[in-house]
């Protein structure tokens, strides 16, 4: 009898634990194994451990839940609880997200880290709240550069009249126009066929994206102009966040912070791996003369940095040592 009662109590406890688990869905456009996917998985493991299994995270990689712009709507409305996306698609909704997307605003990846890990990063995080989101972490995405199927790019003049897919942000459209080329914003998932069919001449991204999205197969010329060192952002639906106890919020925050260190480590390794892979596959790399690109960006700043809040932020970024 005693054994039976104990067994019954045990299964009730198990049942209770199973029902108590809240599964949070997270989206990512990248394939399994990509540093952002692994960063969020790591976050999920820490959260699960530290909440004794009350919360778990399921990462839907490879754009299973849709293209980035659509999944941003899903996380804002609460259809999914979490999302890892680039900062650029937020440029139209979260004003402060414009700052890290500006061309050549960061002197180096180290400079970007100092800014995003400090008070300006906190200011940007806070700006996501009115959009119904809590920005949990910023992840690395290296520097974005142009690649194309037509010819090597060594200077701004070489870009004249070419057609590039850009990430969905007006900053990028205007940046490409300022360089004398044409920009078409389109979802990431359509870029490969766009280049293959000649609808566009190329796109712009970092080494790991150029590699894992297989764009290197159709665009052999990669020119490292490094126009933006654009971080990623890992966001949570604000209503879902508000349901957490303060103790659980602290667990989520700490897990997010630890996942940043993990993601950065994986990022550095993946850049090297992708670089070696695309070069071995025949990609031709050029190092264009950068100053011409930097000088061409004045109209982008003149158009997008008119708001005093943004002007101050840009100054603060520049002053960050
Ligand atoms: C990648 C980024 C993705 C996505 C993609 C794009 O570097 O990690 O989140 O924004 O670029 O260009 O659409």
mmCIF file of C-alpha atoms and ligand atoms in Angstrom, residues 28-30 34 36 67-68 84-89 140-142 144 147 165-168 172 186-189 191 203-206 208-210 215 230-233 267, ligand 1:
data_model
loop_
_atom_site.group_PDB
_atom_site.id
_atom_site.type_symbol
_atom_site.label_atom_id
_atom_site.label_comp_id
_atom_site.label_asym_id
_atom_site.label_seq_id
_atom_site.Cartn_x
_atom_site.Cartn_y
_atom_site.Cartn_z
ATOM 1 C CA UNK A 28 15.923 31.834 -36.862
ATOM 2 C CA UNK A 29 16.450 32.150 -40.598
ATOM 3 C CA UNK A 30 19.771 30.283 -40.445
ATOM 4 C CA UNK A 34 24.820 28.407 -37.314
ATOM 5 C CA UNK A 36 22.979 32.350 -33.737
ATOM 6 C CA UNK A 67 11.137 34.880 -43.455
ATOM 7 C CA UNK A 68 12.610 37.341 -40.981
ATOM 8 C CA UNK A 84 16.724 35.963 -33.283
ATOM 9 C CA UNK A 85 16.955 38.429 -36.141
ATOM 10 C CA UNK A 86 19.183 41.102 -37.575
ATOM 11 C CA UNK A 87 18.909 44.632 -36.234
ATOM 12 C CA UNK A 88 18.223 46.094 -39.710
ATOM 13 C CA UNK A 89 14.607 44.944 -40.210
ATOM 14 C CA UNK A 140 27.766 39.015 -33.513
ATOM 15 C CA UNK A 141 27.335 39.030 -37.272
ATOM 16 C CA UNK A 142 30.753 40.344 -38.306
ATOM 17 C CA UNK A 144 28.671 42.854 -44.263
ATOM 18 C CA UNK A 147 29.274 39.868 -53.476
ATOM 19 C CA UNK A 165 19.627 42.622 -52.897
ATOM 20 C CA UNK A 166 19.773 44.334 -49.529
ATOM 21 C CA UNK A 167 18.387 43.442 -46.142
ATOM 22 C CA UNK A 168 14.978 45.063 -45.547
ATOM 23 C CA UNK A 172 20.646 49.853 -46.832
ATOM 24 C CA UNK A 186 13.948 41.129 -50.605
ATOM 25 C CA UNK A 187 13.685 38.220 -48.175
ATOM 26 C CA UNK A 188 16.880 36.303 -47.517
ATOM 27 C CA UNK A 189 15.355 33.072 -48.785
ATOM 28 C CA UNK A 191 18.460 35.742 -52.792
ATOM 29 C CA UNK A 203 23.827 40.810 -52.389
ATOM 30 C CA UNK A 204 25.724 41.772 -49.248
ATOM 31 C CA UNK A 205 26.445 39.771 -46.163
ATOM 32 C CA UNK A 206 29.101 38.255 -43.895
ATOM 33 C CA UNK A 208 29.023 32.623 -42.684
ATOM 34 C CA UNK A 209 25.803 33.769 -44.414
ATOM 35 C CA UNK A 210 27.500 33.891 -47.843
ATOM 36 C CA UNK A 215 25.247 32.377 -52.236
ATOM 37 C CA UNK A 230 25.647 45.032 -37.905
ATOM 38 C CA UNK A 231 24.791 43.097 -34.749
ATOM 39 C CA UNK A 232 21.941 40.619 -34.420
ATOM 40 C CA UNK A 233 19.268 40.959 -31.768
ATOM 41 C CA UNK A 267 31.044 33.226 -34.469
HETATM 42 C C1 LIG B 1 22.338 37.625 -41.895
HETATM 43 C C2 LIG B 1 21.572 37.701 -40.605
HETATM 44 C C3 LIG B 1 20.156 37.202 -40.809
HETATM 45 C C4 LIG B 1 19.496 37.904 -41.977
HETATM 46 C C5 LIG B 1 20.376 37.923 -43.197
HETATM 47 C C6 LIG B 1 19.811 38.781 -44.320
HETATM 48 O O1 LIG B 1 23.642 38.110 -41.713
HETATM 49 O O2 LIG B 1 22.184 36.886 -39.646
HETATM 50 O O3 LIG B 1 19.445 37.373 -39.619
HETATM 51 O O4 LIG B 1 19.143 39.203 -41.605
HETATM 52 O O5 LIG B 1 21.676 38.390 -42.886
HETATM 53 O O6 LIG B 1 20.573 39.456 -44.998
HETATM 54 O O7 LIG B 1 18.586 38.754 -44.532
#
